[in-house]
CSV table of C-alpha atoms in Angstrom, one decimal:
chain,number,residue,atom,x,y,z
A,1,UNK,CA,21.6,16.8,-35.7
A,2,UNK,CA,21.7,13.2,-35.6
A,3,UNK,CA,18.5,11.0,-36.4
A,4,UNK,CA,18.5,7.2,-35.8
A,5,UNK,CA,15.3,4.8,-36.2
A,6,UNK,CA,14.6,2.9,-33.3
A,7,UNK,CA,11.0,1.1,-34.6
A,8,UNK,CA,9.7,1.6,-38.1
A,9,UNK,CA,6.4,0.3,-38.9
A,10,UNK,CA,3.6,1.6,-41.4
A,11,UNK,CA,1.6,3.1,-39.3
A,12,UNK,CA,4.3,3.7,-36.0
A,13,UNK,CA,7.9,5.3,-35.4
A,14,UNK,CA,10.2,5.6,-32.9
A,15,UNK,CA,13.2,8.2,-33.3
A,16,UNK,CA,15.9,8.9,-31.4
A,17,UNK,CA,16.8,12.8,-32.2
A,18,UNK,CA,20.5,14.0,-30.9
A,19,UNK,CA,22.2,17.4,-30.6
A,20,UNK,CA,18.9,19.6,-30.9
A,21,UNK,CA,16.9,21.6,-28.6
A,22,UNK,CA,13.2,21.2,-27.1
A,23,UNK,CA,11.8,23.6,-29.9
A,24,UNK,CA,12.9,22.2,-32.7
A,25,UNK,CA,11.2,18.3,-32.0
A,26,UNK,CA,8.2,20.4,-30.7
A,27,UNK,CA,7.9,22.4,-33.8
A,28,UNK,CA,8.3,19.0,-36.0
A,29,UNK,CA,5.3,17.7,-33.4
A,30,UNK,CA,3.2,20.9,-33.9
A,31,UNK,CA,3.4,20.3,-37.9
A,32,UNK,CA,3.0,16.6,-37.9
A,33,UNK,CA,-0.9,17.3,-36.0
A,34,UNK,CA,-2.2,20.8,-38.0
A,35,UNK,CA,-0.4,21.3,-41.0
A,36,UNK,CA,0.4,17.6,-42.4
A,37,UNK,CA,-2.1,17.4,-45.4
A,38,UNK,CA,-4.4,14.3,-45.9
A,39,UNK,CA,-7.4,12.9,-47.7
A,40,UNK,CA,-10.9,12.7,-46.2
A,41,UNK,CA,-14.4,12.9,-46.9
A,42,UNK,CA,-15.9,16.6,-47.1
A,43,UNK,CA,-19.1,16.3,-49.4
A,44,UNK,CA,-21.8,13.6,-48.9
A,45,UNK,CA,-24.7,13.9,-51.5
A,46,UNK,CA,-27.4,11.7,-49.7
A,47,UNK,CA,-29.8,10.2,-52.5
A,48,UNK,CA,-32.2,7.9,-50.0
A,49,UNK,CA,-31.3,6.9,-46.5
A,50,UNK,CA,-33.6,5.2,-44.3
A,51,UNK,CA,-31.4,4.3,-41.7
A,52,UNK,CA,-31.8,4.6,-38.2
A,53,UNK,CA,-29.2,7.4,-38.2
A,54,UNK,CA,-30.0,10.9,-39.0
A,55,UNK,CA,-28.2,12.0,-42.7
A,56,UNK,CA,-25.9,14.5,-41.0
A,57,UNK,CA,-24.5,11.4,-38.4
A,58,UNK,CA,-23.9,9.7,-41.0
A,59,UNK,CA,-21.6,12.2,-42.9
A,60,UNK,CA,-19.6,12.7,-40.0
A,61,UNK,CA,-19.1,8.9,-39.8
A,62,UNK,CA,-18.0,9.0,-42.7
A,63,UNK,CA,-15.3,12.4,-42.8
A,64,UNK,CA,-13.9,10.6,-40.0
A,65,UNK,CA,-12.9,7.1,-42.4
A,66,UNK,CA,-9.1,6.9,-43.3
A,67,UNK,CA,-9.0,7.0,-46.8
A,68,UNK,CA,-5.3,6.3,-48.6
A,69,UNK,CA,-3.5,9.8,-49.5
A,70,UNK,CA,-1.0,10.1,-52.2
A,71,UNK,CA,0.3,14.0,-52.1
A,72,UNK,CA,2.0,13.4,-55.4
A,73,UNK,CA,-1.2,13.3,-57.4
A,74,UNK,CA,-3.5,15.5,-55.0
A,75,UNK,CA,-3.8,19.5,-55.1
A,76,UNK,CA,-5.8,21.6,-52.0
A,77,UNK,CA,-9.4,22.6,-53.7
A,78,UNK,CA,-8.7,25.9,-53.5
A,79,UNK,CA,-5.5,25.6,-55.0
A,80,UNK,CA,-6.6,24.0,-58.1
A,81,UNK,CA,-6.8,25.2,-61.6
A,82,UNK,CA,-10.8,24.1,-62.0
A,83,UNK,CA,-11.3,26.9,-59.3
A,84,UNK,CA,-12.9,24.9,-56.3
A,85,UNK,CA,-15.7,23.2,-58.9
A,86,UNK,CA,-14.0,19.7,-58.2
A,87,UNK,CA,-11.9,17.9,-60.8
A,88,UNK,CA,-9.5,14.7,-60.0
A,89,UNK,CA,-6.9,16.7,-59.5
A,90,UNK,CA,-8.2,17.8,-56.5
A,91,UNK,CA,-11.1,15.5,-55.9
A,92,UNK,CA,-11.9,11.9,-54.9
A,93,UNK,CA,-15.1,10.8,-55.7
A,94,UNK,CA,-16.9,7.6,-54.2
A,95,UNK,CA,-20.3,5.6,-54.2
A,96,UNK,CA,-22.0,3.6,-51.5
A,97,UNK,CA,-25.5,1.8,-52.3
A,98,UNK,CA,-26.5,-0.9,-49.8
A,99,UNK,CA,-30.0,-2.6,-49.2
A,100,UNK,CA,-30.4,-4.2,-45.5
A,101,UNK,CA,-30.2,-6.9,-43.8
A,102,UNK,CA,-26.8,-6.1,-43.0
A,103,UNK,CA,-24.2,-3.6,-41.6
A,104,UNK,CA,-22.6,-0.8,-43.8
A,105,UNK,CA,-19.1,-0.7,-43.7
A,106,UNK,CA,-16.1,1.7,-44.6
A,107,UNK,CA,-15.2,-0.8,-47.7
A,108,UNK,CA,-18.7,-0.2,-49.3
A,109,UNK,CA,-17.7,2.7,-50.2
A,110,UNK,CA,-16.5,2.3,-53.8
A,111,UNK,CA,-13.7,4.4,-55.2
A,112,UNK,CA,-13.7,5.4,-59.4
A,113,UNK,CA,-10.1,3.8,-59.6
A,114,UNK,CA,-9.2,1.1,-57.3
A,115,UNK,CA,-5.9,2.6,-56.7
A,116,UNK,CA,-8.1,4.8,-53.8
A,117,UNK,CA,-9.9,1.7,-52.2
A,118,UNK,CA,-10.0,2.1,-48.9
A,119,UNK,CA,-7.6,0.0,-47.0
A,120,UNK,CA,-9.9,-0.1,-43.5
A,121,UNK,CA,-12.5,-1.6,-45.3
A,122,UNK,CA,-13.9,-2.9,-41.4
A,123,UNK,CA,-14.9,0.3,-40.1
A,124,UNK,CA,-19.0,0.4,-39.4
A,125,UNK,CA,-20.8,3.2,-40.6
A,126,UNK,CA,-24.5,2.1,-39.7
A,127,UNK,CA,-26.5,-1.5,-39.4
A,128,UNK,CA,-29.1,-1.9,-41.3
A,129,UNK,CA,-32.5,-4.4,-41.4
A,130,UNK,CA,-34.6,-5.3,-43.6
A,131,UNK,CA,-36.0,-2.9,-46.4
A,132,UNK,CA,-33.2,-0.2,-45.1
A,133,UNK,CA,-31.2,1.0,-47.5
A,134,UNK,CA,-28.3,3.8,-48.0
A,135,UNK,CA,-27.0,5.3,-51.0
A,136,UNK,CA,-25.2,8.0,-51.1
A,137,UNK,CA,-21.9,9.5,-52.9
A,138,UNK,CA,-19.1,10.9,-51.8
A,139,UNK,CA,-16.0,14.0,-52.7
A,140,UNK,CA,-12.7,13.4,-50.5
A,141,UNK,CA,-11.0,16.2,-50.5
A,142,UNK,CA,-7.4,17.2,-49.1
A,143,UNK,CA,-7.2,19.3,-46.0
A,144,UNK,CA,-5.0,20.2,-43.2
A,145,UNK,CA,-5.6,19.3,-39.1
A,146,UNK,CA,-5.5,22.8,-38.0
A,147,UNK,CA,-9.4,23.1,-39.7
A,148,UNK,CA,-11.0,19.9,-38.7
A,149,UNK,CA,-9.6,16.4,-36.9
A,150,UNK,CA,-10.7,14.1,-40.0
A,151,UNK,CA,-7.2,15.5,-41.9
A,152,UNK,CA,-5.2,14.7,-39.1
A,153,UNK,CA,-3.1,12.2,-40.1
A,154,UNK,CA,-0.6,11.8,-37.2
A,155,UNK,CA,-2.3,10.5,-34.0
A,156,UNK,CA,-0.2,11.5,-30.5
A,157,UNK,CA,3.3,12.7,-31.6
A,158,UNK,CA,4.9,13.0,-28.5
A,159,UNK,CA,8.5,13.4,-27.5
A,160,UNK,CA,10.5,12.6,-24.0
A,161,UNK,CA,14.5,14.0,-23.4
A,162,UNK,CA,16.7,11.0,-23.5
A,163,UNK,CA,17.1,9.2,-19.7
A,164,UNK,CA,20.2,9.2,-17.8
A,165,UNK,CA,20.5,7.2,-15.0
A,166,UNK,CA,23.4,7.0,-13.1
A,167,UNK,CA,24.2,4.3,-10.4
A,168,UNK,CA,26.7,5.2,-7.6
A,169,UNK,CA,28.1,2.1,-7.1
A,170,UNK,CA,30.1,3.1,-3.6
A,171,UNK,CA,27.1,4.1,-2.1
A,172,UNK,CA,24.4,1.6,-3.5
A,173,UNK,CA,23.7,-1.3,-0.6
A,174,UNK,CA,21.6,-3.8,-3.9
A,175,UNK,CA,19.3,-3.6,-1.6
A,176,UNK,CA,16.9,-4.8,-4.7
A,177,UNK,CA,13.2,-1.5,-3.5
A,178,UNK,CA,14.5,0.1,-6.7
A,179,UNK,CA,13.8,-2.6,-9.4
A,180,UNK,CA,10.8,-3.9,-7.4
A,181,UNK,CA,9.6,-0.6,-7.5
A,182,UNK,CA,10.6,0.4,-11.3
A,183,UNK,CA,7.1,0.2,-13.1
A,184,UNK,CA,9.4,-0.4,-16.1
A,185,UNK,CA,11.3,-2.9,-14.9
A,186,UNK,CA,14.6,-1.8,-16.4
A,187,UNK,CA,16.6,-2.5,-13.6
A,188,UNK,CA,18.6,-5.6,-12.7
A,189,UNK,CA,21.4,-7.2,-10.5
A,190,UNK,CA,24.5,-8.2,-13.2
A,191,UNK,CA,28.0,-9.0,-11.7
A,192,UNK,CA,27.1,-8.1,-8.3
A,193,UNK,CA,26.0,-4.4,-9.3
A,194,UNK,CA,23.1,-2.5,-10.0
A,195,UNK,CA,22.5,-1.7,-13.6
A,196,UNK,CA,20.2,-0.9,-16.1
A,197,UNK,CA,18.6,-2.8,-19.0
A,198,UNK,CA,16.6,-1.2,-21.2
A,199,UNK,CA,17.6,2.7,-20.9
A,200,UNK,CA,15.1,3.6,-23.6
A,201,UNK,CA,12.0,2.6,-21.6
A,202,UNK,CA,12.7,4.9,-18.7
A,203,UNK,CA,9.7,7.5,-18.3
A,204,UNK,CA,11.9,9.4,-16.0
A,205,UNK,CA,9.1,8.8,-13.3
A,206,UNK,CA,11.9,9.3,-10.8
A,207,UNK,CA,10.3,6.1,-8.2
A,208,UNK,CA,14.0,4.8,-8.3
A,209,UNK,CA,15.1,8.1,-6.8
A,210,UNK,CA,12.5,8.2,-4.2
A,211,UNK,CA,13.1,4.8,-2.6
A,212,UNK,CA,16.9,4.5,-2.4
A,213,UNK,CA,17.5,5.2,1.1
A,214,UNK,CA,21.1,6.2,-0.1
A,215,UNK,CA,20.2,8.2,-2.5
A,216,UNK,CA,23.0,6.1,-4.9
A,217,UNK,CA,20.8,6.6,-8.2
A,218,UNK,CA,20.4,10.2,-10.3
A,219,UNK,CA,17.5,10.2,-12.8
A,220,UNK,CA,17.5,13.1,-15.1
A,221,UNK,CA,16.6,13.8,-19.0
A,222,UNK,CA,19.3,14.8,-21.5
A,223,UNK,CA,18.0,18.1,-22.9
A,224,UNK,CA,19.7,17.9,-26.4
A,225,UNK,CA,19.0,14.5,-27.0
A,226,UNK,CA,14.8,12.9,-27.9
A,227,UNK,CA,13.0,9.8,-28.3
A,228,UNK,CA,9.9,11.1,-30.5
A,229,UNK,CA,7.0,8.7,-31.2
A,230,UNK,CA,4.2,8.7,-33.3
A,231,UNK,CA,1.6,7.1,-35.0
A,232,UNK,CA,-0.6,7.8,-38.6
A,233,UNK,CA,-4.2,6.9,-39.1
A,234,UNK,CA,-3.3,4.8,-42.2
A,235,UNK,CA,-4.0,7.4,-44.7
A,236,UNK,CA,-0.2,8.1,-44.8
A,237,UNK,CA,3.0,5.6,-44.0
A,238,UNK,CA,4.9,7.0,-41.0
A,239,UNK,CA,7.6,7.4,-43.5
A,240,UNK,CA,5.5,9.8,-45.4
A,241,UNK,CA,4.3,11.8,-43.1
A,242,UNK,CA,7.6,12.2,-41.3
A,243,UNK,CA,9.3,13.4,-44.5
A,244,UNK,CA,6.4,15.3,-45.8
A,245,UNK,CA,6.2,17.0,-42.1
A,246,UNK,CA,10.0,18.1,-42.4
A,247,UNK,CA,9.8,19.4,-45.7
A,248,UNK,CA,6.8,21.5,-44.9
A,249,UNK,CA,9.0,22.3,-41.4
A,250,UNK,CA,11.7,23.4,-44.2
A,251,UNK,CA,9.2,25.8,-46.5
A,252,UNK,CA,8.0,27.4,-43.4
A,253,UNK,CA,11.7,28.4,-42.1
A,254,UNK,CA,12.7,29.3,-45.7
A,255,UNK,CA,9.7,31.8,-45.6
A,256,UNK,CA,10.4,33.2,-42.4
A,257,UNK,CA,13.9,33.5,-43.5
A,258,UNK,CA,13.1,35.5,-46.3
A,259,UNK,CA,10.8,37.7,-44.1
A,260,UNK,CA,13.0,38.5,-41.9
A,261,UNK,CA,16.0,39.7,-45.1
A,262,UNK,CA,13.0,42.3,-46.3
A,263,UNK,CA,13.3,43.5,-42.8
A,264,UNK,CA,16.9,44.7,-43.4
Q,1,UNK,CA,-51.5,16.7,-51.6
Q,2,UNK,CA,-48.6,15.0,-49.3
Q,3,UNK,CA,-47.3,11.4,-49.5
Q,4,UNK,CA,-47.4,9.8,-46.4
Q,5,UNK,CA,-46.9,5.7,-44.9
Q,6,UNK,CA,-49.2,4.1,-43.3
Q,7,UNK,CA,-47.2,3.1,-39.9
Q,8,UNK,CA,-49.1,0.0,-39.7
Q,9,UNK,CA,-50.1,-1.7,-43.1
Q,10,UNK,CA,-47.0,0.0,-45.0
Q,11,UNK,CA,-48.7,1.1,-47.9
Q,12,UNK,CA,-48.6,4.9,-49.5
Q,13,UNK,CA,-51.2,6.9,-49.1
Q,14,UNK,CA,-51.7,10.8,-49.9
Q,15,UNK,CA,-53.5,13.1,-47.9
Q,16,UNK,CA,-54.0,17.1,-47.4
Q,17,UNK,CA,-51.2,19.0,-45.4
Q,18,UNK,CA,-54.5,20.9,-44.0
Q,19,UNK,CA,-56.5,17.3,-43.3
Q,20,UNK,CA,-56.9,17.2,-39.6
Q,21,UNK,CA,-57.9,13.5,-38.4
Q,22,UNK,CA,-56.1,11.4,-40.8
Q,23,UNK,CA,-56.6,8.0,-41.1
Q,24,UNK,CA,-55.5,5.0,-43.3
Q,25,UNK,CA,-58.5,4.5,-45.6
Q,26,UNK,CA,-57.1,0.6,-45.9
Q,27,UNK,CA,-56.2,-0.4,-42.3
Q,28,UNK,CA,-57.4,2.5,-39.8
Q,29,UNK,CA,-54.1,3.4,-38.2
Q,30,UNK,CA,-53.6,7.0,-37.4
Q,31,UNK,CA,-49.6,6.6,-37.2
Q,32,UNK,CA,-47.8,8.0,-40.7
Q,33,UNK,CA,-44.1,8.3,-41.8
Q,34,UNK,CA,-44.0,11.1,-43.6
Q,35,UNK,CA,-41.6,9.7,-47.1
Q,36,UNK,CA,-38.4,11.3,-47.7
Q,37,UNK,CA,-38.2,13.7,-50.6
Q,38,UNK,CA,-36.4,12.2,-54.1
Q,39,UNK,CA,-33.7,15.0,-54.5
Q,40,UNK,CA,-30.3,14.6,-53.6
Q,41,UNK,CA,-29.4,16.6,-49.9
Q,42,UNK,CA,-25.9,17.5,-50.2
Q,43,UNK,CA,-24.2,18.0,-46.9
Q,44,UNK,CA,-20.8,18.2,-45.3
Q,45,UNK,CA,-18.9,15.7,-43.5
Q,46,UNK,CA,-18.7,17.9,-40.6
């Protein structure tokens, strides 16, 4: 298996995956949305709140806040040697205490060590006027997708086989309905002969196909080859998550493996 | 006895949960915001 970067940002990434098959890059996908662990709010202790919003609104606003996850120094809570009570091994703890007029965002909540401050600090959580006031604590804890959408940390992982596109070049007339019709507009006219420019954007929508009257052009996905996509909340880097997904990918094989030598 | 606000002239007042007819003995209003207890409600972010 081959893996090249195409785009690498913090919170985005492009790969192009070769010599593997549909299941694999699915598998990778499946792991990246329900078992990738991540930080989020799962405890709000409400001390006043007169607010417009109802208190239980308001904690859901607030599980669904991207708060910055470092696995290294996190344990599950059930996991944990204090037994689920709630230590900072396994627990984040924050305060938010606002008097109106004004609105209530994400980065009033404040962390006990600024090295959890939360990087959205624009999110709103609720607008208040005058004589309303919200104060409240919170426990972040770590969690996986598969048992709520606040610790999913991977938003639409998606992958597409690898376009070919070939050009007949004997039978193809340039007469020009394919790249006006390309929604893409990866084709072009170089050196008096169709070809294409940016192979990676294809969708493999097939439009090409269906206009040339001479059926000169062949759209079709390489099956062993991927472009996978995918973007993070901000909680975790998409380097992160991408290694941490294939090293939980690699526990879960190395289980199954050993499964499967009882069996014999 | 059960604290209540007086909707219109915001001050406390306290009346009986039984009292039928209330009324604001310092402005009239019959409209009251019943205050929000002082202990901590612990709920999840769910």
């Amino acid at each position: 298996m081959k893996v090249t970067t195409l785009e690498l940002k913090p919170n985005k990434a492009v790969l192009k995956i070769e010599n593997t098959k549909p299941y694999f890059v699915n598998s990778l996908r499946r792991i990246m949305l329900s078992e990738l662990p991540k930080l989020a709010i799962e405890d709000v202790i409400i001390y006043d709140n007169t607010t417009p919003l109802f208190d239980e609104i308001i904690a859901h606003r607030l599980g669904m806040i991207p708060l910055p996850t470092d696995l290294k120094l996190l344990t599950f809570r059930d996991q944990c040697t204090c037994k689920g009570k709630g230590c900072p091994n396994c627990t984040v703890r924050y305060t938010l205490s606002k008097e109106g007029e004004g609105v209530v965002y994400s980065g009033d909540l404040q962390p006990e060590e600024k090295s959890w401050a939360i990087k959205e600090d624009k999110i709103p959580i609720v607008e208040l006027t005058k004589d309303q006031r919200l104060i409240l604590e919170v426990e972040a804890i770590l969690g996986r997708g598969k048992d709520h959408a606040k610790w999913q940390a991977v938003q639409a992982p998606a992958y597409k086989y690898y376009p070919i596109i070939e050009i007949d070049h004997k039978k193809c007339d340039l007469c020009k309905k394919c790249i006006e019709e390309c929604p893409k507009n990866i084709l072009e006219i170089k050196n008096k002969k169709l070809s294409v420019k940016d192979i990676e954007k294809c969708t493999l929508c097939r439009t090409c196909m269906d206009v040339c009257e001479k059926n000169a052009i062949t759209v079709r996905g390489d099956e062993n080859k991927f472009i996978f996509r995918f973007e993070t909340d901000g909680s975790l880097t998409a380097k992160e998550a991408l290694l941490e997904s294939a090293s939980i990918l690699e526990k879960k094989y190395e289980e199954l493996g050993k499964l499967l030598k009882k069996l014999k | 006895m059960t604290r209540y606000k007086c909707g219109l002239c915001k001050k406390p007042v306290q009346f009986d949960v039984k009292n039928i007819g209330m009324q604001c003995p310092y402005c009239g209003s019959k409209v009251f915001y019943k205050e929000r207890p002082t202990i901590a409600k612990r709920i999840k972010a769910r």
